[in-house]
Coordinates of C-alpha atoms and ligand atoms in Angstrom, one line a residue:
Chain A
F1 CA 167.1 13.4 -8.0
V2 CA 166.4 14.0 -11.6
V3 CA 168.4 16.6 -13.5
E4 CA 166.1 18.7 -15.6
K5 CA 167.1 18.7 -19.2
L6 CA 166.4 21.2 -21.9
I7 CA 165.1 19.8 -25.1
D8 CA 166.9 20.3 -28.4
L9 CA 166.1 19.5 -32.1
A10 CA 167.6 16.0 -31.7
F11 CA 165.3 15.3 -28.8
L12 CA 162.3 16.4 -30.9
E13 CA 163.4 14.2 -33.8
E14 CA 163.6 11.1 -31.5
L15 CA 160.1 12.0 -30.2
E16 CA 158.8 12.4 -33.7
E17 CA 160.0 8.9 -34.6
K18 CA 158.3 7.5 -31.5
L19 CA 155.0 9.3 -32.3
I20 CA 155.0 8.2 -36.0
L21 CA 155.8 4.6 -35.0
S22 CA 152.7 4.7 -32.8
D23 CA 150.7 5.5 -36.0
L24 CA 149.9 9.0 -34.8
G25 CA 150.4 10.1 -38.4
V26 CA 152.5 12.9 -39.9
E27 CA 149.9 15.6 -39.6
T28 CA 149.1 15.1 -35.9
T29 CA 152.7 14.6 -35.0
M30 CA 153.8 17.8 -36.8
A31 CA 150.9 19.7 -35.2
L32 CA 152.0 18.6 -31.8
L33 CA 155.8 19.1 -32.2
D34 CA 156.1 22.1 -34.5
P35 CA 155.2 24.7 -31.8
F36 CA 158.1 23.3 -29.7
K37 CA 160.4 23.2 -32.7
N38 CA 159.7 26.9 -33.2
K39 CA 160.4 27.7 -29.6
I40 CA 163.8 26.0 -29.8
L41 CA 164.6 27.8 -33.0
K42 CA 163.7 31.1 -31.3
G43 CA 166.0 30.1 -28.4
E44 CA 163.2 29.7 -25.8
P45 CA 164.2 27.1 -23.2
V46 CA 161.8 24.1 -22.8
T47 CA 162.5 21.4 -20.3
T48 CA 161.7 17.7 -21.1
S49 CA 159.1 17.7 -18.3
D50 CA 157.5 20.9 -19.6
L51 CA 157.3 19.3 -23.0
K52 CA 155.9 16.0 -21.8
R53 CA 153.3 17.7 -19.6
E54 CA 152.2 20.0 -22.4
L55 CA 152.0 17.2 -25.0
K56 CA 150.0 15.0 -22.7
R57 CA 147.6 17.9 -22.0
I58 CA 147.1 18.7 -25.7
S59 CA 146.7 15.0 -26.7
L60 CA 144.1 14.4 -24.0
N61 CA 142.1 17.3 -25.4
L62 CA 142.3 15.9 -28.9
L63 CA 140.3 12.9 -27.7
A64 CA 136.6 13.5 -28.1
D65 CA 134.3 12.9 -25.1
Y66 CA 131.2 10.8 -25.1
E67 CA 128.6 13.4 -23.9
K68 CA 125.7 11.0 -23.5
P69 CA 125.1 8.0 -21.1
F70 CA 126.5 4.7 -22.3
P71 CA 124.8 2.4 -22.6
P72 CA 121.9 4.5 -23.9
D73 CA 118.9 5.1 -21.6
G74 CA 115.9 4.1 -23.6
K75 CA 114.6 0.6 -24.1
P76 CA 115.6 -1.2 -26.3
G77 CA 119.0 0.4 -26.5
V78 CA 120.3 -0.6 -30.0
L79 CA 124.0 -1.0 -30.5
F80 CA 124.8 -1.1 -34.2
F81 CA 128.3 -2.4 -35.2
L82 CA 130.0 -1.5 -38.4
G83 CA 133.5 -1.5 -39.9
V84 CA 135.8 -2.9 -42.5
N85 CA 136.5 -6.7 -42.8
G86 CA 138.2 -8.6 -40.0
V87 CA 138.5 -5.8 -37.4
G88 CA 136.7 -7.7 -34.7
K89 CA 133.0 -6.6 -34.9
T90 CA 131.5 -10.0 -34.1
T91 CA 133.9 -10.7 -31.3
T92 CA 133.3 -7.3 -29.8
I93 CA 129.6 -7.8 -29.9
A94 CA 130.0 -10.9 -27.8
K95 CA 132.2 -9.0 -25.3
L96 CA 129.8 -6.1 -24.9
A97 CA 126.8 -8.4 -24.7
L98 CA 128.5 -10.2 -21.8
K99 CA 129.1 -6.9 -20.0
L100 CA 125.4 -6.0 -20.4
K101 CA 124.2 -9.4 -19.3
E102 CA 126.4 -9.3 -16.2
A103 CA 124.7 -6.0 -15.4
N104 CA 121.5 -8.0 -15.4
K105 CA 120.1 -6.6 -18.7
K106 CA 118.1 -8.7 -21.1
V107 CA 120.2 -8.8 -24.3
L108 CA 119.4 -9.9 -27.8
L109 CA 121.9 -10.4 -30.7
I110 CA 121.0 -9.9 -34.4
A111 CA 123.1 -11.8 -37.0
G112 CA 123.1 -9.0 -39.6
D113 CA 126.1 -10.5 -41.5
T114 CA 124.2 -12.6 -44.1
F115 CA 127.0 -12.6 -46.5
R116 CA 130.3 -14.1 -45.2
A117 CA 130.7 -17.9 -44.8
A118 CA 129.8 -19.1 -41.3
A119 CA 129.2 -15.5 -40.0
I120 CA 125.8 -16.4 -38.7
D121 CA 127.3 -19.6 -37.2
Q122 CA 130.0 -17.6 -35.5
L123 CA 127.6 -15.3 -33.8
K124 CA 125.2 -18.2 -32.9
K125 CA 128.1 -20.0 -31.2
W126 CA 128.9 -16.9 -29.2
G127 CA 125.2 -16.7 -28.2
E128 CA 125.3 -20.3 -27.0
R129 CA 128.5 -19.7 -25.0
L130 CA 127.0 -16.7 -23.3
N131 CA 123.5 -18.0 -23.2
I132 CA 122.2 -15.0 -25.1
P133 CA 119.5 -15.4 -27.9
V134 CA 120.4 -14.7 -31.5
V135 CA 118.0 -13.7 -34.2
A136 CA 119.1 -15.0 -37.6
Q137 CA 117.9 -16.1 -41.0
Q138 CA 120.0 -18.0 -43.5
E139 CA 123.2 -17.0 -45.3
G140 CA 122.1 -14.8 -48.3
A141 CA 119.1 -13.4 -46.6
D142 CA 118.5 -9.6 -46.8
A143 CA 120.5 -8.1 -43.9
S144 CA 117.9 -5.3 -43.4
S145 CA 115.1 -7.8 -43.1
V146 CA 116.9 -9.8 -40.4
I147 CA 117.5 -6.5 -38.5
Y148 CA 113.9 -5.6 -38.8
Q149 CA 112.8 -9.0 -37.6
G150 CA 115.2 -8.8 -34.6
L151 CA 114.1 -5.3 -33.6
E152 CA 110.4 -6.4 -33.7
K153 CA 111.3 -9.3 -31.4
A154 CA 113.2 -6.9 -29.1
L155 CA 110.2 -4.6 -28.8
R156 CA 107.7 -7.3 -28.5
E157 CA 109.6 -9.2 -25.8
D158 CA 110.9 -6.2 -23.8
Y159 CA 114.6 -6.6 -24.3
D160 CA 116.9 -4.0 -22.7
F161 CA 119.6 -4.1 -25.4
V162 CA 120.0 -5.3 -29.0
L163 CA 123.4 -5.7 -30.5
I164 CA 123.5 -5.8 -34.3
D165 CA 126.3 -7.5 -36.2
T166 CA 126.9 -6.4 -39.8
A167 CA 129.2 -7.8 -42.5
G168 CA 132.6 -6.4 -42.8
R169 CA 132.7 -3.9 -45.7
L170 CA 135.3 -1.8 -47.3
H171 CA 134.3 1.8 -47.0
T172 CA 135.1 2.4 -50.7
K173 CA 132.4 0.0 -52.0
Y174 CA 129.4 2.0 -53.1
N175 CA 126.8 -0.8 -52.9
L176 CA 128.0 -1.9 -49.5
M177 CA 127.7 1.6 -48.2
E178 CA 124.2 1.9 -49.7
E179 CA 123.3 -1.3 -47.9
L180 CA 124.5 0.3 -44.7
K181 CA 122.2 3.3 -45.3
K182 CA 119.3 1.0 -45.9
M183 CA 119.9 -0.8 -42.6
Y184 CA 120.0 2.6 -40.9
R185 CA 116.6 3.6 -42.4
V186 CA 115.1 0.3 -41.4
M187 CA 116.3 0.7 -37.8
D188 CA 114.8 4.2 -37.8
K189 CA 111.4 2.8 -38.5
L190 CA 111.3 0.8 -35.3
V191 CA 113.6 2.5 -32.8
P192 CA 114.1 6.3 -32.3
R193 CA 117.6 7.6 -33.0
E194 CA 118.3 8.6 -29.4
K195 CA 118.1 5.0 -28.3
R196 CA 120.6 3.9 -30.9
V197 CA 124.4 3.9 -30.9
N198 CA 126.3 3.4 -34.1
L199 CA 129.7 2.0 -33.3
L200 CA 132.6 2.1 -35.8
V201 CA 135.1 -0.7 -35.0
L202 CA 138.7 0.0 -35.8
D203 CA 141.6 -2.3 -35.6
A204 CA 144.6 -0.9 -33.6
T205 CA 147.0 -2.2 -36.2
T206 CA 145.5 0.0 -38.9
G207 CA 147.6 2.8 -40.3
Q208 CA 146.4 6.0 -42.0
N209 CA 143.6 4.2 -43.7
A210 CA 141.5 4.5 -40.5
I211 CA 141.1 8.2 -41.5
S212 CA 139.5 7.2 -44.8
Q213 CA 137.4 4.6 -43.1
A214 CA 136.0 7.1 -40.6
E215 CA 135.5 9.6 -43.4
H216 CA 133.5 7.3 -45.6
F217 CA 131.5 5.6 -42.9
S218 CA 130.5 9.0 -41.3
K219 CA 129.3 10.2 -44.7
A220 CA 127.1 7.1 -45.0
I221 CA 125.5 7.1 -41.5
P222 CA 126.0 9.1 -38.4
I223 CA 128.7 7.5 -36.2
D224 CA 128.4 7.9 -32.5
A225 CA 131.6 6.4 -31.2
L226 CA 134.6 4.2 -31.8
I227 CA 135.8 0.9 -30.5
I228 CA 139.5 0.1 -31.0
T229 CA 140.3 -3.7 -31.1
K230 CA 143.5 -5.7 -30.8
M231 CA 145.2 -3.3 -28.4
D232 CA 146.8 -6.4 -26.9
G233 CA 149.2 -6.5 -29.8
T234 CA 152.2 -4.2 -30.2
A235 CA 150.4 -1.6 -32.2
K236 CA 149.6 1.5 -30.2
G237 CA 146.5 2.5 -32.1
G238 CA 147.8 6.1 -32.4
I239 CA 145.6 6.7 -35.5
A240 CA 142.6 6.6 -33.2
L241 CA 143.7 9.9 -31.8
A242 CA 143.7 11.5 -35.2
V243 CA 140.3 10.0 -36.0
S244 CA 138.8 10.9 -32.7
H245 CA 139.9 14.5 -33.1
K246 CA 139.1 14.9 -36.8
Y247 CA 135.6 13.4 -36.7
K248 CA 134.7 14.2 -33.1
L249 CA 134.3 10.5 -32.4
P250 CA 134.7 9.4 -28.8
I251 CA 136.4 6.1 -28.1
L252 CA 134.2 4.0 -25.8
F253 CA 136.1 0.7 -25.5
I254 CA 139.2 -1.1 -26.4
G255 CA 139.6 -4.8 -27.2
L256 CA 142.4 -6.6 -25.4
G257 CA 142.1 -10.2 -26.6
E258 CA 139.9 -12.9 -28.1
K259 CA 137.9 -13.9 -25.0
A260 CA 134.5 -12.5 -24.0
E261 CA 136.1 -10.8 -21.0
D262 CA 138.6 -8.9 -23.1
L263 CA 136.9 -5.6 -23.4
L264 CA 137.9 -2.5 -21.4
A265 CA 136.2 0.8 -21.0
F266 CA 138.4 3.4 -22.8
D267 CA 140.9 5.1 -20.5
K268 CA 142.2 8.4 -22.1
E269 CA 145.2 8.7 -19.7
A270 CA 146.3 5.1 -20.2
F271 CA 146.0 5.4 -24.0
I272 CA 148.1 8.6 -24.2
S273 CA 150.7 7.4 -21.7
A274 CA 151.3 4.3 -23.9
I275 CA 152.1 6.6 -26.8
L276 CA 153.8 9.4 -24.8
P277 CA 155.5 7.7 -21.9
Chain B
N1 CA 150.3 12.8 -56.1
L2 CA 154.0 12.9 -55.6
S3 CA 154.9 14.8 -58.7
E4 CA 152.4 17.5 -57.8
R5 CA 153.7 17.7 -54.2
L6 CA 157.2 18.2 -55.5
E7 CA 156.0 20.9 -57.8
K8 CA 154.4 22.7 -54.9
A9 CA 157.3 22.2 -52.5
L10 CA 159.9 23.3 -55.0
A11 CA 157.8 26.0 -56.6
G12 CA 159.8 29.0 -57.8
F13 CA 162.9 27.0 -58.6
R14 CA 162.4 27.8 -62.3
D15 CA 162.9 31.5 -61.5
R16 CA 166.2 30.5 -60.0
G17 CA 167.1 28.8 -63.2
K18 CA 167.4 25.2 -62.1
L19 CA 167.3 23.0 -59.0
S20 CA 170.0 23.3 -56.4
P21 CA 171.1 20.5 -54.0
D22 CA 169.1 22.4 -51.4
D23 CA 166.0 22.1 -53.5
I24 CA 166.6 18.4 -53.8
K25 CA 166.9 18.1 -50.0
K26 CA 163.5 19.8 -49.8
G27 CA 162.1 17.4 -52.4
L28 CA 163.4 14.5 -50.4
R29 CA 161.5 15.8 -47.3
E30 CA 158.4 15.8 -49.4
I31 CA 159.0 12.2 -50.5
R32 CA 159.5 11.3 -46.9
L33 CA 156.2 12.7 -45.9
A34 CA 154.4 11.0 -48.8
L35 CA 155.9 7.6 -47.8
L36 CA 155.0 8.0 -44.2
E37 CA 151.5 9.0 -45.1
A38 CA 151.4 5.8 -47.2
D39 CA 152.1 3.8 -44.0
V40 CA 155.7 2.9 -44.9
N41 CA 157.6 2.3 -41.7
Y42 CA 159.6 5.3 -40.3
R43 CA 162.9 3.5 -40.3
V44 CA 162.3 1.9 -43.7
V45 CA 161.6 5.4 -45.1
K46 CA 165.0 6.6 -43.7
D47 CA 166.9 3.8 -45.3
F48 CA 164.9 4.2 -48.5
L49 CA 165.7 7.9 -48.8
A50 CA 169.3 7.3 -48.1
R51 CA 169.3 5.0 -51.1
I52 CA 167.8 7.5 -53.5
E53 CA 169.5 10.6 -52.2
A54 CA 172.7 10.0 -54.2
R55 CA 170.7 9.5 -57.4
A56 CA 168.5 12.5 -56.6
L57 CA 171.5 14.7 -56.2
S58 CA 173.1 13.6 -59.4
A59 CA 173.6 15.6 -62.6
E60 CA 170.8 13.7 -64.3
V61 CA 168.3 15.4 -62.1
L62 CA 170.0 18.8 -61.5
E63 CA 170.6 19.3 -65.2
S64 CA 167.3 17.9 -66.3
L65 CA 164.6 20.0 -68.0
T66 CA 162.0 17.9 -66.2
P67 CA 163.6 17.4 -62.8
F68 CA 160.4 16.4 -61.0
Q69 CA 159.7 13.6 -63.4
Q70 CA 163.2 12.5 -62.9
I71 CA 162.9 12.4 -59.2
V72 CA 159.6 10.6 -59.2
K73 CA 161.0 8.1 -61.7
I74 CA 163.9 7.5 -59.3
V75 CA 161.5 6.9 -56.4
Y76 CA 159.3 4.7 -58.5
D77 CA 162.1 2.6 -59.8
E78 CA 163.5 2.1 -56.3
L79 CA 160.0 1.2 -55.0
V80 CA 159.6 -1.5 -57.7
N81 CA 163.1 -2.8 -57.0
T82 CA 162.5 -3.0 -53.3
L83 CA 159.1 -4.6 -53.6
G84 CA 160.7 -7.3 -55.6
G85 CA 161.6 -6.8 -59.1
K86 CA 159.5 -9.5 -60.8
A87 CA 156.6 -11.7 -59.8
Q88 CA 157.5 -14.8 -57.9
G89 CA 155.4 -18.0 -58.1
L90 CA 154.6 -20.7 -55.6
N91 CA 157.2 -23.4 -55.0
L92 CA 155.3 -26.6 -55.7
S93 CA 158.2 -29.0 -55.7
T94 CA 157.2 -31.8 -53.3
K95 CA 154.1 -34.1 -53.3
P96 CA 152.0 -33.2 -51.5
T97 CA 153.3 -29.7 -51.3
V98 CA 152.2 -28.1 -48.1
I99 CA 151.3 -24.4 -48.0
L100 CA 151.1 -23.0 -44.5
L101 CA 149.2 -19.8 -44.0
A102 CA 149.8 -17.7 -40.9
G103 CA 149.2 -14.2 -39.6
L104 CA 147.4 -11.8 -37.2
Q105 CA 143.8 -12.2 -36.3
G106 CA 141.3 -11.1 -39.1
S107 CA 144.0 -10.6 -41.8
G108 CA 142.2 -12.9 -44.3
K109 CA 143.9 -16.3 -43.9
T110 CA 140.8 -18.4 -44.1
T111 CA 139.4 -16.6 -47.2
T112 CA 142.9 -16.6 -48.8
A113 CA 143.2 -20.4 -48.2
G114 CA 140.0 -20.8 -50.3
K115 CA 141.4 -18.4 -52.9
L116 CA 144.7 -20.3 -53.2
A117 CA 142.9 -23.6 -53.5
L118 CA 140.7 -22.2 -56.4
F119 CA 143.8 -20.6 -58.0
L120 CA 145.7 -23.9 -57.9
K121 CA 142.7 -26.0 -59.0
K122 CA 142.3 -23.7 -62.1
R123 CA 145.9 -24.5 -62.9
G124 CA 145.4 -28.2 -62.9
H125 CA 146.3 -29.0 -59.3
N126 CA 144.4 -31.2 -56.8
P127 CA 144.5 -29.3 -53.5
L128 CA 143.1 -30.4 -50.1
L129 CA 142.1 -27.7 -47.6
V130 CA 142.3 -28.0 -43.9
S131 CA 141.7 -25.7 -41.0
T132 CA 143.7 -26.0 -37.8
D133 CA 141.9 -23.2 -36.1
V134 CA 140.4 -24.8 -33.1
Y135 CA 139.9 -21.6 -31.2
R136 CA 137.7 -19.2 -33.2
P137 CA 134.0 -20.1 -33.1
A138 CA 132.9 -21.6 -36.5
A139 CA 136.4 -21.3 -38.0
I140 CA 136.4 -24.8 -39.3
E141 CA 132.9 -24.4 -40.7
Q142 CA 133.9 -21.2 -42.4
L143 CA 136.6 -23.0 -44.5
K144 CA 134.4 -26.0 -45.0
I145 CA 131.7 -23.8 -46.6
L146 CA 134.3 -22.1 -48.8
S147 CA 135.6 -25.5 -49.9
Q148 CA 132.1 -26.6 -50.9
K149 CA 131.6 -23.4 -52.8
I150 CA 134.6 -24.2 -55.1
N151 CA 134.2 -27.9 -55.0
I152 CA 137.5 -28.7 -53.3
P153 CA 138.0 -31.5 -50.8
F154 CA 138.1 -30.4 -47.2
F155 CA 139.7 -32.3 -44.4
D156 CA 137.0 -31.9 -41.7
A157 CA 137.8 -32.0 -38.0
S158 CA 136.5 -31.1 -34.7
P159 CA 137.9 -28.2 -32.6
S160 CA 138.2 -30.7 -29.7
E161 CA 141.2 -32.2 -31.6
G162 CA 144.6 -30.4 -31.4
A163 CA 145.9 -28.2 -34.2
L164 CA 148.9 -30.4 -34.8
E165 CA 146.8 -33.6 -34.8
I166 CA 144.5 -32.2 -37.4
A167 CA 147.4 -31.0 -39.6
N168 CA 149.2 -34.4 -39.5
N169 CA 146.0 -36.3 -40.2
A170 CA 145.2 -34.0 -43.1
F171 CA 148.7 -34.5 -44.5
K172 CA 148.2 -38.3 -44.4
M173 CA 144.9 -37.9 -46.2
A174 CA 146.4 -35.7 -48.8
K175 CA 149.2 -38.3 -49.4
N176 CA 146.8 -41.3 -49.5
T177 CA 144.3 -39.7 -51.8
G178 CA 146.8 -38.3 -54.3
R179 CA 146.2 -34.7 -53.6
D180 CA 149.3 -32.7 -54.7
V181 CA 148.8 -29.7 -52.5
L182 CA 147.7 -29.3 -48.9
I183 CA 146.7 -25.8 -47.9
V184 CA 146.8 -25.4 -44.2
D185 CA 144.8 -22.5 -42.5
T186 CA 145.8 -21.6 -39.0
A187 CA 144.3 -19.6 -36.2
G188 CA 145.0 -15.8 -36.1
R189 CA 147.7 -15.1 -33.6
L190 CA 149.7 -12.3 -32.2
H191 CA 153.4 -12.4 -32.9
I192 CA 154.0 -11.8 -29.2
D193 CA 151.8 -14.8 -28.1
E194 CA 154.4 -17.3 -26.9
D195 CA 152.1 -20.3 -26.9
L196 CA 150.6 -19.7 -30.3
M197 CA 153.9 -18.9 -31.9
E198 CA 155.2 -22.2 -30.5
E199 CA 152.2 -23.9 -32.0
L200 CA 153.0 -22.4 -35.3
Q201 CA 156.6 -23.6 -35.0
S202 CA 155.5 -27.1 -34.3
L203 CA 153.1 -27.1 -37.2
K204 CA 156.0 -26.0 -39.4
E205 CA 158.3 -28.7 -38.0
S206 CA 155.8 -31.4 -38.5
L207 CA 154.4 -30.5 -41.9
K208 CA 157.7 -29.2 -43.5
P209 CA 155.8 -26.8 -45.7
V210 CA 157.5 -25.7 -48.9
E211 CA 155.7 -22.4 -48.6
T212 CA 155.0 -20.6 -45.3
L213 CA 153.1 -17.4 -46.2
L214 CA 152.3 -14.5 -44.0
V215 CA 148.8 -13.2 -44.7
A216 CA 148.8 -9.5 -44.0
D217 CA 146.2 -6.8 -44.2
A218 CA 147.1 -4.0 -46.7
M219 CA 145.9 -1.3 -44.2
M220 CA 148.4 -2.1 -41.5
G221 CA 150.4 0.8 -40.2
Q222 CA 153.8 1.1 -38.6
D223 CA 153.5 -2.1 -36.6
A224 CA 153.7 -4.2 -39.8
V225 CA 157.5 -4.3 -39.4
N226 CA 157.3 -5.9 -36.0
V227 CA 154.8 -8.4 -37.0
A228 CA 156.6 -9.5 -40.2
K229 CA 160.0 -9.6 -38.6
T230 CA 158.8 -11.7 -35.6
F231 CA 156.9 -14.2 -37.7
H232 CA 159.9 -14.5 -40.0
E233 CA 162.3 -15.0 -37.1
R234 CA 160.2 -17.5 -35.3
V235 CA 158.8 -19.5 -38.1
G236 CA 160.7 -18.7 -41.3
L237 CA 158.5 -17.2 -44.1
T238 CA 158.8 -17.9 -47.8
G239 CA 156.4 -15.2 -48.8
I240 CA 153.8 -12.7 -48.1
I241 CA 150.2 -12.3 -49.2
L242 CA 148.7 -8.9 -48.9
T243 CA 144.9 -8.8 -48.5
K244 CA 142.1 -6.2 -48.9
V245 CA 144.1 -4.4 -51.5
E246 CA 141.1 -3.3 -53.5
G247 CA 140.3 -0.7 -50.9
D248 CA 142.1 2.7 -50.7
A249 CA 144.8 1.7 -48.2
R250 CA 148.1 2.9 -49.8
G251 CA 149.8 -0.3 -48.8
G252 CA 153.1 1.1 -47.5
A253 CA 153.2 -1.7 -45.0
A254 CA 154.0 -4.1 -47.8
L255 CA 157.2 -2.2 -48.6
S256 CA 158.2 -2.3 -44.9
M257 CA 157.5 -6.0 -44.6
K258 CA 159.4 -6.9 -47.7
E259 CA 162.3 -4.7 -46.7
V260 CA 162.7 -6.2 -43.2
T261 CA 162.2 -9.8 -44.1
G262 CA 163.4 -10.0 -47.7
C263 CA 160.3 -12.2 -48.3
P264 CA 158.7 -11.8 -51.7
I265 CA 155.1 -10.6 -51.9
K266 CA 153.5 -13.4 -53.9
F267 CA 149.8 -12.6 -54.1
L268 CA 147.3 -9.8 -53.5
G269 CA 143.8 -10.4 -52.1
V270 CA 141.6 -8.0 -54.1
G271 CA 138.1 -8.8 -52.8
E272 CA 135.9 -11.1 -50.7
K273 CA 135.1 -13.6 -53.5
L274 CA 137.3 -16.6 -53.9
E275 CA 138.2 -15.5 -57.4
A276 CA 139.7 -12.3 -56.0
L277 CA 143.4 -13.3 -55.9
E278 CA 146.1 -11.8 -58.1
V279 CA 149.7 -12.7 -58.6
F280 CA 151.7 -9.8 -57.3
H281 CA 153.2 -7.3 -59.7
P282 CA 155.4 -4.7 -58.0
E283 CA 154.6 -1.9 -60.5
R284 CA 151.0 -1.4 -59.4
L285 CA 151.7 -1.4 -55.7
A286 CA 154.7 1.0 -56.3
S287 CA 152.3 3.5 -58.1
R288 CA 149.9 3.2 -55.2
I289 CA 152.4 3.8 -52.5
L290 CA 153.6 6.9 -54.5
G291 CA 150.0 8.1 -54.5
Ligands
GTP301 N1 144.1 -10.3 -30.2 C1 142.8 -9.8 -30.4 N2 142.1 -10.4 -31.4 C2 140.8 -10.0 -31.5 C3 140.3 -8.9 -30.8 N3 139.0 -8.7 -31.3 C4 138.8 -9.6 -32.2 N4 139.9 -10.4 -32.4 C5 140.1 -11.5 -33.3 O1 140.0 -11.0 -34.6 C6 139.5 -11.9 -35.5 C7 138.4 -11.3 -36.3 O2 137.3 -11.1 -35.4 P1 135.8 -11.0 -35.9 O3 135.0 -10.7 -34.7 O4 135.5 -12.2 -36.7 O5 135.9 -9.7 -36.9 P2 134.8 -9.1 -37.8 O6 135.0 -7.7 -37.9 O7 133.5 -9.6 -37.3 O8 135.1 -9.8 -39.2 P3 134.2 -9.8 -40.5 O9 132.8 -10.1 -40.0 O10 134.7 -10.9 -41.3 O11 134.4 -8.5 -41.1 C8 139.1 -13.1 -34.7 O12 140.2 -14.1 -34.7 C9 139.0 -12.6 -33.3 O13 139.2 -13.5 -32.3 C10 141.1 -8.3 -29.8 O14 140.8 -7.3 -29.2 N5 142.4 -8.8 -29.7
GTP302 N1 137.6 -6.7 -49.1 C1 138.3 -7.8 -48.8 N2 138.0 -8.5 -47.8 C2 138.7 -9.6 -47.6 C3 139.8 -10.0 -48.4 N3 140.3 -11.2 -47.9 C4 139.6 -11.5 -46.8 N4 138.6 -10.5 -46.6 C5 137.6 -10.5 -45.6 O1 138.3 -10.2 -44.4 C6 137.5 -10.8 -43.3 C7 138.4 -11.7 -42.5 O2 138.7 -12.8 -43.3 P1 139.1 -14.2 -42.7 O3 139.5 -15.0 -43.8 O4 138.0 -14.6 -41.8 O5 140.4 -13.8 -41.8 P2 141.3 -14.7 -40.9 O6 142.7 -14.2 -41.0 O7 141.1 -16.1 -41.3 O8 140.7 -14.4 -39.5 P3 141.1 -15.2 -38.1 O9 141.0 -16.6 -38.5 O10 140.1 -14.7 -37.2 O11 142.5 -14.8 -37.8 C8 136.3 -11.5 -43.9 O12 135.2 -10.6 -43.9 C9 136.8 -11.7 -45.4 O13 135.7 -11.8 -46.3 C10 140.2 -9.1 -49.5 O14 141.1 -9.4 -50.3 N5 139.4 -8.1 -49.7
MG303 MG1 132.0 -10.5 -38.3
MG304 MG1 140.5 -17.7 -40.1

């Protein structure tokens, strides 16, 4: 049988290291551990299992919940993907498109990255692989006009879902954030807000900068949820907990690889258990 | 910034006359928090603090009229020192010199390959670009388009060929056409992906690159240490290129990676355009990590 141990400051220090190494961040880690530190200093006994149970409970509550149906109910449901460069937006679109197609939905992709070399090519290749149509213009075209064209087609041809790819953009770049706002206004003209989901894609290997990303993107347009990619690496994605809590952003999916099948619905328990075993 | 944080944490010391060793310990805790918030690895922070503790507890600080400036200077100097003293160039000794780029998915390798080619062309070299990424859709097209933009020869291939085959053929072409540098882009890969790390190893063994550069995202968190260490152990790196530096990521991962591998940071990617590549200077990154 297991002997119940009482925690001490050394134990907390080891736990602090583990949490920080998971990218939970100093602020969240201290908020979680300080109450227990104070208990120890006051001489109150806390067992390791008490601590673990409590931390798990608190952490689970820090993760925001998605209060609406996903995918959205109306037709066409518009899934708009945004995020900084290289996080996995285009690949994630392919993954989610496959899921929707497998659920017998009529899916359309819009190649809204008109800036980066071969970005349109990349999405088109995914479209061919999955046998899903892609609306695109040429590199250098106005992204908002491609989006408008795509949404018109979706409405006209009765698509169930539209997934919109956008160029990676650093959240600190004014004109790129303005472009994002313009895309949002354009979508507003054709599809009501309640049918649209704005998905911020975050890379699991990202550190504290994810907070700034969420901050700036949320200020530009309303963000509905997060997708955390590259969770198949060794990074634990702990910063997603801080972002989810601070900006009330639920995590909907995690990316676990480079293939179209590698997208999993977010499991709160599994996520927390990986950080707090 | 750090100096303000120290002021706040050690507020009131002036009423006590001067700083005590206990005040210094408090100051070190503040420095620790600042470094962790800048994404420096937990264990690297520990070692770093141990190195500056002795200097921080010295008479030069305790007796100083401006102890905070002293402490911040000590931290700054140690950061610059750890990040690598002075700028280190590329080793272009053989002909053709092979530069092999590697790293995690999406870190900026393909774009950086283009940037390096332009950088070298401007300095009178004749680079040839090649992509060995046979996995990502339109990866080869991406580098081809970049090459065309900067008017640099591109060794075209089809993803149906193997990465190693493409690399070897590109090397032959570089040799036969008098190109003095061959820049090899590779597919993004996880450091824990056995097959792809083996592929990278065989690329290295076959090409014998003079430079094997890890292309790493400036916004990486604590995991940067694992990634850099593993790539270095498996393949042997000669340098690091940090990308997306023009954002607001503090870049602490750079310190961690340099510390655990000893590999010099050679360049910084500072934008999406092919001109956006800078030679690394430790001072600027040190100020940034300090906040
Ligand atoms: N291991 C792993 N790789 C991923 C995952 N998601 C995406 N990738 C890879 O990450 C790289 C970048 O993916 P993209 O989909 O091009 O990223 P992006 O955000 O669209 O990039 P930009 O449009 O250039 O900003 C590719 O090599 C993908 O295969 C994931 O969940 N796991
Ligand atoms: N803002 C900024 N973006 C960059 C920089 N370097 C690369 N990028 C962008 O980062 C994204 C990913 O770049 P890629 O060159 O495709 O990355 P990669 O490492 O080749 O990706 P994989 O081949 O999928 O592993 C693209 O959107 C690039 O434009 C940089 O220094 N700053
Ligand atoms: Mg993309
Ligand atoms: Mg690439």
